[in-house]
mmCIF file of C-alpha atoms and ligand atoms in Angstrom:
data_model
loop_
_atom_site.group_PDB
_atom_site.id
_atom_site.type_symbol
_atom_site.label_atom_id
_atom_site.label_comp_id
_atom_site.label_asym_id
_atom_site.label_seq_id
_atom_site.Cartn_x
_atom_site.Cartn_y
_atom_site.Cartn_z
ATOM 1 C CA MET B 180 -61.246 27.061 5.140
ATOM 2 C CA GLU B 181 -61.956 24.602 2.292
ATOM 3 C CA GLU B 182 -58.968 25.928 0.313
ATOM 4 C CA ILE B 183 -56.490 25.006 3.040
ATOM 5 C CA ASP B 184 -54.284 21.981 2.376
ATOM 6 C CA ALA B 185 -54.737 19.851 5.495
ATOM 7 C CA THR B 186 -51.497 17.991 4.768
ATOM 8 C CA ASN B 187 -49.404 21.171 4.972
ATOM 9 C CA LEU B 188 -50.585 22.842 8.154
ATOM 10 C CA PRO B 189 -48.252 24.586 10.559
ATOM 11 C CA LYS B 190 -48.154 22.597 13.808
ATOM 12 C CA HIS B 191 -47.547 25.755 15.785
ATOM 13 C CA ILE B 192 -48.765 29.295 15.089
ATOM 14 C CA ALA B 193 -47.618 32.242 17.199
ATOM 15 C CA ILE B 194 -49.487 35.545 17.163
ATOM 16 C CA THR B 195 -48.554 39.043 18.313
ATOM 17 C CA MET B 196 -51.942 40.573 19.013
ATOM 18 C CA ASP B 197 -51.403 44.247 18.281
ATOM 19 C CA GLY B 198 -53.605 47.269 17.659
ATOM 20 C CA ASN B 199 -56.165 47.169 20.477
ATOM 21 C CA GLY B 200 -55.378 50.734 21.515
ATOM 22 C CA ARG B 201 -55.635 52.139 17.986
ATOM 23 C CA TRP B 202 -58.858 50.228 17.371
ATOM 24 C CA ALA B 203 -60.423 51.816 20.468
ATOM 25 C CA LYS B 204 -59.073 55.270 19.608
ATOM 26 C CA SER B 205 -60.571 55.069 16.122
ATOM 27 C CA LYS B 206 -63.936 54.620 17.813
ATOM 28 C CA GLY B 207 -63.374 57.443 20.276
ATOM 29 C CA LYS B 208 -63.112 54.987 23.185
ATOM 30 C CA LEU B 209 -60.563 54.262 25.922
ATOM 31 C CA ARG B 210 -57.759 51.767 25.221
ATOM 32 C CA ILE B 211 -59.277 49.162 27.539
ATOM 33 C CA PHE B 212 -62.337 49.003 25.275
ATOM 34 C CA GLY B 213 -59.936 47.739 22.612
ATOM 35 C CA HIS B 214 -58.525 45.089 24.950
ATOM 36 C CA LYS B 215 -62.042 43.945 25.854
ATOM 37 C CA ASN B 216 -62.849 43.487 22.191
ATOM 38 C CA GLY B 217 -59.477 41.803 21.773
ATOM 39 C CA VAL B 218 -60.766 38.989 23.962
ATOM 40 C CA LYS B 219 -63.487 38.295 21.353
ATOM 41 C CA ALA B 220 -60.764 37.980 18.726
ATOM 42 C CA VAL B 221 -58.872 35.600 21.021
ATOM 43 C CA ARG B 222 -61.923 33.385 21.371
ATOM 44 C CA ASP B 223 -62.640 33.231 17.637
ATOM 45 C CA THR B 224 -58.981 32.638 16.731
ATOM 46 C CA VAL B 225 -58.549 29.868 19.301
ATOM 47 C CA GLU B 226 -61.700 28.194 18.032
ATOM 48 C CA GLY B 227 -60.593 28.579 14.402
ATOM 49 C CA ALA B 228 -57.150 27.166 15.100
ATOM 50 C CA ALA B 229 -58.556 24.125 16.905
ATOM 51 C CA GLU B 230 -61.155 23.500 14.182
ATOM 52 C CA ILE B 231 -58.586 23.358 11.418
ATOM 53 C CA GLY B 232 -56.194 21.120 13.343
ATOM 54 C CA ILE B 233 -53.440 23.406 14.623
ATOM 55 C CA LYS B 234 -51.699 21.660 17.530
ATOM 56 C CA TYR B 235 -50.111 24.676 19.283
ATOM 57 C CA LEU B 236 -51.216 28.296 19.359
ATOM 58 C CA THR B 237 -49.104 30.843 21.256
ATOM 59 C CA LEU B 238 -50.561 34.279 21.921
ATOM 60 C CA TYR B 239 -48.432 37.216 23.032
ATOM 61 C CA ALA B 240 -50.862 38.589 25.608
ATOM 62 C CA PHE B 241 -48.537 40.675 27.802
ATOM 63 C CA SER B 242 -44.840 41.385 27.340
ATOM 64 C CA SER B 243 -42.302 42.066 30.106
ATOM 65 C CA GLU B 244 -42.153 45.605 28.713
ATOM 66 C CA ASN B 245 -45.940 46.037 29.020
ATOM 67 C CA TRP B 246 -45.474 46.494 32.795
ATOM 68 C CA ASN B 247 -44.295 50.015 31.878
ATOM 69 C CA ARG B 248 -47.748 51.011 30.613
ATOM 70 C CA PRO B 249 -49.918 53.311 32.781
ATOM 71 C CA GLU B 250 -50.901 51.521 35.992
ATOM 72 C CA LYS B 251 -54.577 51.863 35.170
ATOM 73 C CA GLU B 252 -54.179 50.041 31.850
ATOM 74 C CA VAL B 253 -52.029 47.293 33.410
ATOM 75 C CA ASN B 254 -54.624 46.737 36.154
ATOM 76 C CA ALA B 255 -57.449 46.658 33.631
ATOM 77 C CA LEU B 256 -55.564 44.118 31.495
ATOM 78 C CA MET B 257 -54.973 41.874 34.518
ATOM 79 C CA THR B 258 -58.648 42.060 35.503
ATOM 80 C CA LEU B 259 -59.605 41.230 31.945
ATOM 81 C CA LEU B 260 -57.245 38.258 31.928
ATOM 82 C CA VAL B 261 -58.733 36.876 35.156
ATOM 83 C CA SER B 262 -62.315 37.219 33.904
ATOM 84 C CA ALA B 263 -61.495 35.809 30.448
ATOM 85 C CA ILE B 264 -59.761 32.736 31.901
ATOM 86 C CA ASN B 265 -62.582 32.251 34.368
ATOM 87 C CA LYS B 266 -65.250 32.509 31.669
ATOM 88 C CA GLU B 267 -63.450 30.503 29.013
ATOM 89 C CA THR B 268 -62.169 27.497 30.970
ATOM 90 C CA LYS B 269 -65.401 25.684 30.170
ATOM 91 C CA THR B 270 -64.973 26.474 26.459
ATOM 92 C CA LEU B 271 -61.429 25.079 26.655
ATOM 93 C CA MET B 272 -62.759 21.898 28.286
ATOM 94 C CA ASP B 273 -65.600 21.553 25.757
ATOM 95 C CA ASN B 274 -63.112 21.887 22.917
ATOM 96 C CA ASN B 275 -60.457 19.599 24.449
ATOM 97 C CA ILE B 276 -57.869 22.423 24.570
ATOM 98 C CA ARG B 277 -55.009 22.467 27.066
ATOM 99 C CA LEU B 278 -53.906 25.803 28.514
ATOM 100 C CA SER B 279 -50.318 26.618 29.364
ATOM 101 C CA THR B 280 -48.231 29.748 29.875
ATOM 102 C CA ILE B 281 -44.741 31.057 29.240
ATOM 103 C CA GLY B 282 -43.201 34.083 30.943
ATOM 104 C CA ASP B 283 -42.661 35.348 34.452
ATOM 105 C CA ILE B 284 -46.023 34.306 35.850
ATOM 106 C CA ASN B 285 -44.872 35.048 39.423
ATOM 107 C CA LYS B 286 -45.017 38.740 38.568
ATOM 108 C CA LEU B 287 -48.762 38.617 37.871
ATOM 109 C CA PRO B 288 -51.240 39.576 40.607
ATOM 110 C CA SER B 289 -51.973 36.579 42.859
ATOM 111 C CA LYS B 290 -55.579 36.411 41.633
ATOM 112 C CA ALA B 291 -54.424 36.041 38.036
ATOM 113 C CA GLN B 292 -51.871 33.396 39.036
ATOM 114 C CA LYS B 293 -54.534 31.440 40.898
ATOM 115 C CA GLU B 294 -57.009 31.627 38.016
ATOM 116 C CA LEU B 295 -54.343 30.488 35.557
ATOM 117 C CA GLN B 296 -53.184 27.633 37.794
ATOM 118 C CA GLU B 297 -56.738 26.361 38.099
ATOM 119 C CA ALA B 298 -57.356 26.503 34.354
ATOM 120 C CA ILE B 299 -53.994 24.861 33.607
ATOM 121 C CA SER B 300 -54.642 22.010 36.002
ATOM 122 C CA LYS B 301 -58.247 21.504 34.844
ATOM 123 C CA THR B 302 -57.244 21.347 31.169
ATOM 124 C CA LYS B 303 -53.990 19.416 31.588
ATOM 125 C CA ASP B 304 -55.227 16.179 29.985
ATOM 126 C CA ASN B 305 -56.808 17.830 26.929
ATOM 127 C CA THR B 306 -55.239 16.773 23.651
ATOM 128 C CA ARG B 307 -56.747 18.550 20.654
ATOM 129 C CA MET B 308 -54.640 21.712 20.862
ATOM 130 C CA THR B 309 -52.368 23.489 23.342
ATOM 131 C CA LEU B 310 -53.018 27.192 23.872
ATOM 132 C CA VAL B 311 -49.911 28.916 25.209
ATOM 133 C CA LEU B 312 -50.376 32.385 26.697
ATOM 134 C CA ALA B 313 -47.196 34.465 26.810
ATOM 135 C CA LEU B 314 -47.607 36.618 29.918
ATOM 136 C CA SER B 315 -44.935 38.898 31.342
ATOM 137 C CA TYR B 316 -42.817 37.292 28.633
ATOM 138 C CA SER B 317 -39.712 38.438 26.793
ATOM 139 C CA GLY B 318 -37.556 36.389 24.450
ATOM 140 C CA ARG B 319 -34.284 37.836 25.730
ATOM 141 C CA GLY B 320 -35.388 37.237 29.326
ATOM 142 C CA GLU B 321 -36.166 33.628 28.494
ATOM 143 C CA ILE B 322 -32.747 33.135 26.856
ATOM 144 C CA LEU B 323 -30.967 34.691 29.873
ATOM 145 C CA ILE B 324 -32.779 32.371 32.286
ATOM 146 C CA ALA B 325 -31.772 29.415 30.111
ATOM 147 C CA VAL B 326 -28.101 30.504 30.208
ATOM 148 C CA LYS B 327 -28.199 30.930 33.992
ATOM 149 C CA ASN B 328 -29.725 27.481 34.465
ATOM 150 C CA ILE B 329 -27.152 25.888 32.167
ATOM 151 C CA ILE B 330 -24.401 27.419 34.324
ATOM 152 C CA LYS B 331 -26.150 26.320 37.544
ATOM 153 C CA ASP B 332 -26.304 22.775 36.169
ATOM 154 C CA GLY B 333 -22.540 22.894 35.660
ATOM 155 C CA LYS B 334 -22.716 22.064 31.945
ATOM 156 C CA GLU B 335 -19.433 21.927 30.021
ATOM 157 C CA PRO B 336 -19.237 23.973 26.784
ATOM 158 C CA GLU B 337 -18.971 20.827 24.664
ATOM 159 C CA GLU B 338 -22.243 19.513 26.128
ATOM 160 C CA ILE B 339 -24.160 22.539 24.865
ATOM 161 C CA ASN B 340 -25.668 22.453 21.402
ATOM 162 C CA GLU B 341 -28.924 23.725 19.938
ATOM 163 C CA ALA B 342 -30.837 20.684 21.132
ATOM 164 C CA THR B 343 -29.591 20.901 24.728
ATOM 165 C CA PHE B 344 -30.087 24.680 24.809
ATOM 166 C CA GLN B 345 -33.653 24.237 23.627
ATOM 167 C CA GLN B 346 -34.277 21.998 26.632
ATOM 168 C CA TYR B 347 -33.637 24.997 28.892
ATOM 169 C CA LEU B 348 -36.305 27.151 27.257
ATOM 170 C CA THR B 349 -39.839 27.356 28.641
ATOM 171 C CA THR B 350 -41.046 26.121 25.253
ATOM 172 C CA LYS B 351 -39.013 22.915 25.514
ATOM 173 C CA SER B 352 -42.016 20.682 24.908
ATOM 174 C CA VAL B 353 -43.442 22.814 22.067
ATOM 175 C CA PRO B 354 -42.157 22.669 18.469
ATOM 176 C CA ASP B 355 -40.889 25.958 17.003
ATOM 177 C CA PRO B 356 -43.663 27.964 15.297
ATOM 178 C CA GLU B 357 -43.696 27.532 11.530
ATOM 179 C CA LEU B 358 -45.803 30.686 11.251
ATOM 180 C CA LEU B 359 -45.684 33.971 13.175
ATOM 181 C CA ILE B 360 -48.519 36.439 12.636
ATOM 182 C CA ARG B 361 -48.521 40.081 13.720
ATOM 183 C CA THR B 362 -51.567 42.292 13.373
ATOM 184 C CA SER B 363 -51.981 46.080 13.031
ATOM 185 C CA GLY B 364 -49.437 46.801 10.302
ATOM 186 C CA GLU B 365 -46.388 46.866 12.579
ATOM 187 C CA TYR B 366 -43.329 45.037 11.257
ATOM 188 C CA ARG B 367 -41.486 44.136 14.432
ATOM 189 C CA ILE B 368 -40.702 41.070 16.531
ATOM 190 C CA SER B 369 -40.856 42.954 19.872
ATOM 191 C CA ASN B 370 -38.912 40.399 21.900
ATOM 192 C CA PHE B 371 -41.249 37.498 21.109
ATOM 193 C CA LEU B 372 -39.887 33.909 20.917
ATOM 194 C CA LEU B 373 -36.470 35.079 19.693
ATOM 195 C CA TRP B 374 -34.821 31.648 19.694
ATOM 196 C CA GLN B 375 -37.872 29.789 18.428
ATOM 197 C CA ILE B 376 -38.630 31.910 15.342
ATOM 198 C CA ALA B 377 -35.263 31.305 13.636
ATOM 199 C CA TYR B 378 -37.013 29.696 10.637
ATOM 200 C CA SER B 379 -40.595 30.863 11.108
ATOM 201 C CA GLU B 380 -42.495 32.319 8.186
ATOM 202 C CA LEU B 381 -43.604 35.844 9.078
ATOM 203 C CA TYR B 382 -47.051 37.145 8.170
ATOM 204 C CA PHE B 383 -48.127 40.728 8.740
ATOM 205 C CA THR B 384 -51.621 42.080 8.349
ATOM 206 C CA ASP B 385 -53.027 45.603 8.714
ATOM 207 C CA THR B 386 -56.090 44.229 10.523
ATOM 208 C CA LEU B 387 -56.205 45.516 14.096
ATOM 209 C CA TRP B 388 -56.395 42.709 16.674
ATOM 210 C CA PRO B 389 -60.023 43.302 17.817
ATOM 211 C CA ASP B 390 -61.139 42.837 14.178
ATOM 212 C CA PHE B 391 -59.141 39.612 13.694
ATOM 213 C CA ARG B 392 -61.315 36.523 13.173
ATOM 214 C CA LYS B 393 -60.828 32.892 12.149
ATOM 215 C CA ALA B 394 -61.185 33.905 8.479
ATOM 216 C CA ASP B 395 -58.095 36.118 8.934
ATOM 217 C CA LEU B 396 -56.258 33.191 10.512
ATOM 218 C CA TYR B 397 -57.162 30.985 7.540
ATOM 219 C CA LYS B 398 -55.950 33.687 5.150
ATOM 220 C CA ALA B 399 -52.600 33.698 6.956
ATOM 221 C CA ILE B 400 -52.406 29.880 6.743
ATOM 222 C CA LEU B 401 -53.215 29.965 3.008
ATOM 223 C CA ASN B 402 -50.446 32.504 2.516
ATOM 224 C CA TYR B 403 -48.078 30.285 4.550
ATOM 225 C CA GLN B 404 -48.904 27.399 2.222
ATOM 226 C CA THR B 405 -47.589 29.384 -0.759
ATOM 227 C CA ARG B 406 -44.175 29.817 0.870
ATOM 228 C CA GLU B 407 -41.193 27.698 -0.016
ATOM 229 C CA ARG B 408 -39.392 26.796 3.205
ATOM 230 C CA ARG B 409 -35.774 26.234 2.224
ATOM 231 C CA PHE B 410 -33.941 26.189 5.603
ATOM 232 C CA GLY B 411 -30.825 27.535 3.882
ATOM 233 C CA LYS B 412 -30.971 25.111 0.932
ATOM 234 C CA THR B 413 -31.631 25.932 -2.743
ATOM 235 C CA THR B 414 -34.934 25.348 -4.545
ATOM 236 C CA GLU B 415 -33.224 22.687 -6.697
ATOM 237 C CA GLN B 416 -32.073 20.751 -3.629
ATOM 238 C CA LEU B 417 -35.616 20.751 -2.268
ATOM 239 C CA GLN B 418 -36.996 19.281 -5.524
ATOM 240 C CA LYS B 419 -34.722 16.241 -5.391
HETATM 241 C C1 FPP G 259 -51.639 45.098 22.000
HETATM 242 O O1 FPP G 259 -52.401 46.199 21.575
HETATM 243 C C2 FPP G 259 -52.382 44.251 22.919
HETATM 244 C C3 FPP G 259 -52.051 44.001 24.217
HETATM 245 C C4 FPP G 259 -50.857 44.596 24.872
HETATM 246 C C5 FPP G 259 -52.876 43.141 25.065
HETATM 247 C C6 FPP G 259 -53.482 41.950 24.396
HETATM 248 C C7 FPP G 259 -54.478 41.362 25.305
HETATM 249 C C8 FPP G 259 -55.693 40.895 24.961
HETATM 250 C C9 FPP G 259 -56.192 40.815 23.587
HETATM 251 C C10 FPP G 259 -56.588 40.410 26.036
HETATM 252 C C11 FPP G 259 -55.927 39.284 26.784
HETATM 253 C C12 FPP G 259 -56.834 38.207 27.044
HETATM 254 C C13 FPP G 259 -56.554 36.876 26.952
HETATM 255 C C14 FPP G 259 -57.582 35.916 27.374
HETATM 256 C C15 FPP G 259 -55.284 36.335 26.438
HETATM 257 P P1 FPP G 259 -51.882 47.660 21.951
HETATM 258 O O2 FPP G 259 -52.511 48.041 23.247
HETATM 259 O O3 FPP G 259 -50.396 47.677 21.927
HETATM 260 O O4 FPP G 259 -52.488 48.507 20.768
HETATM 261 P P2 FPP G 259 -51.835 49.783 20.083
HETATM 262 O O5 FPP G 259 -50.537 49.360 19.489
HETATM 263 O O6 FPP G 259 -52.854 50.156 19.056
HETATM 264 O O7 FPP G 259 -51.695 50.814 21.153
#
């Protein structure tokens, strides 16, 4: 933590939490045991991000495609989500963290929706960090909804540019992530924040999500701080 340059922190970190199933399998347990232990990693990572001064943390908790998993696993994940939100709302309040969501929340079981709504409204005035949970989320789905709403609003082609398009995304009030982390040694984007990650630095680690802790987050941030972000320019232009 001490090695991190506080003047060069990403404002927004997005994480694809992957590897719960493999973690459980390696211990001879059912997949849901991995998800349960994934919640511990969520808690430690959220705490670590807030402590170091990250302003936005987005966690890919459940993709639109995850609905295709066995019903038993989907149900267990939803139950886990409800209990985690219920248990952790106090921790969010104590740490001045605001909760928000992206994705098709209406698809979640009503109990999960209710629990989320309560936590979102309770934490709405918190200012230290915003925790965004991506639930029933897909990047392509989000872009399609934006296009449909632009058409509904009767926008003319010349009115549409990157800035106006961005206003139609569910992340409109969140800056693009400077850093995207994926755990478990998979090198894929998997339909996460497709528009928003145009210039994100990507960081992959073999650590399986249930083993991920704040020290792993800090390692990723340190690695990010070694990157030269050129946004299409040359190194020489950046040095001017
Ligand atoms: C990916 O591992 C993980 C998920 C699909 C679920 C992530 C959810 C949690 C960590 C709990 C959610 C709780 C809160 C509070 C956000 P995988 O099942 O794809 O693992 P595998 O690739 O090894 O099979």
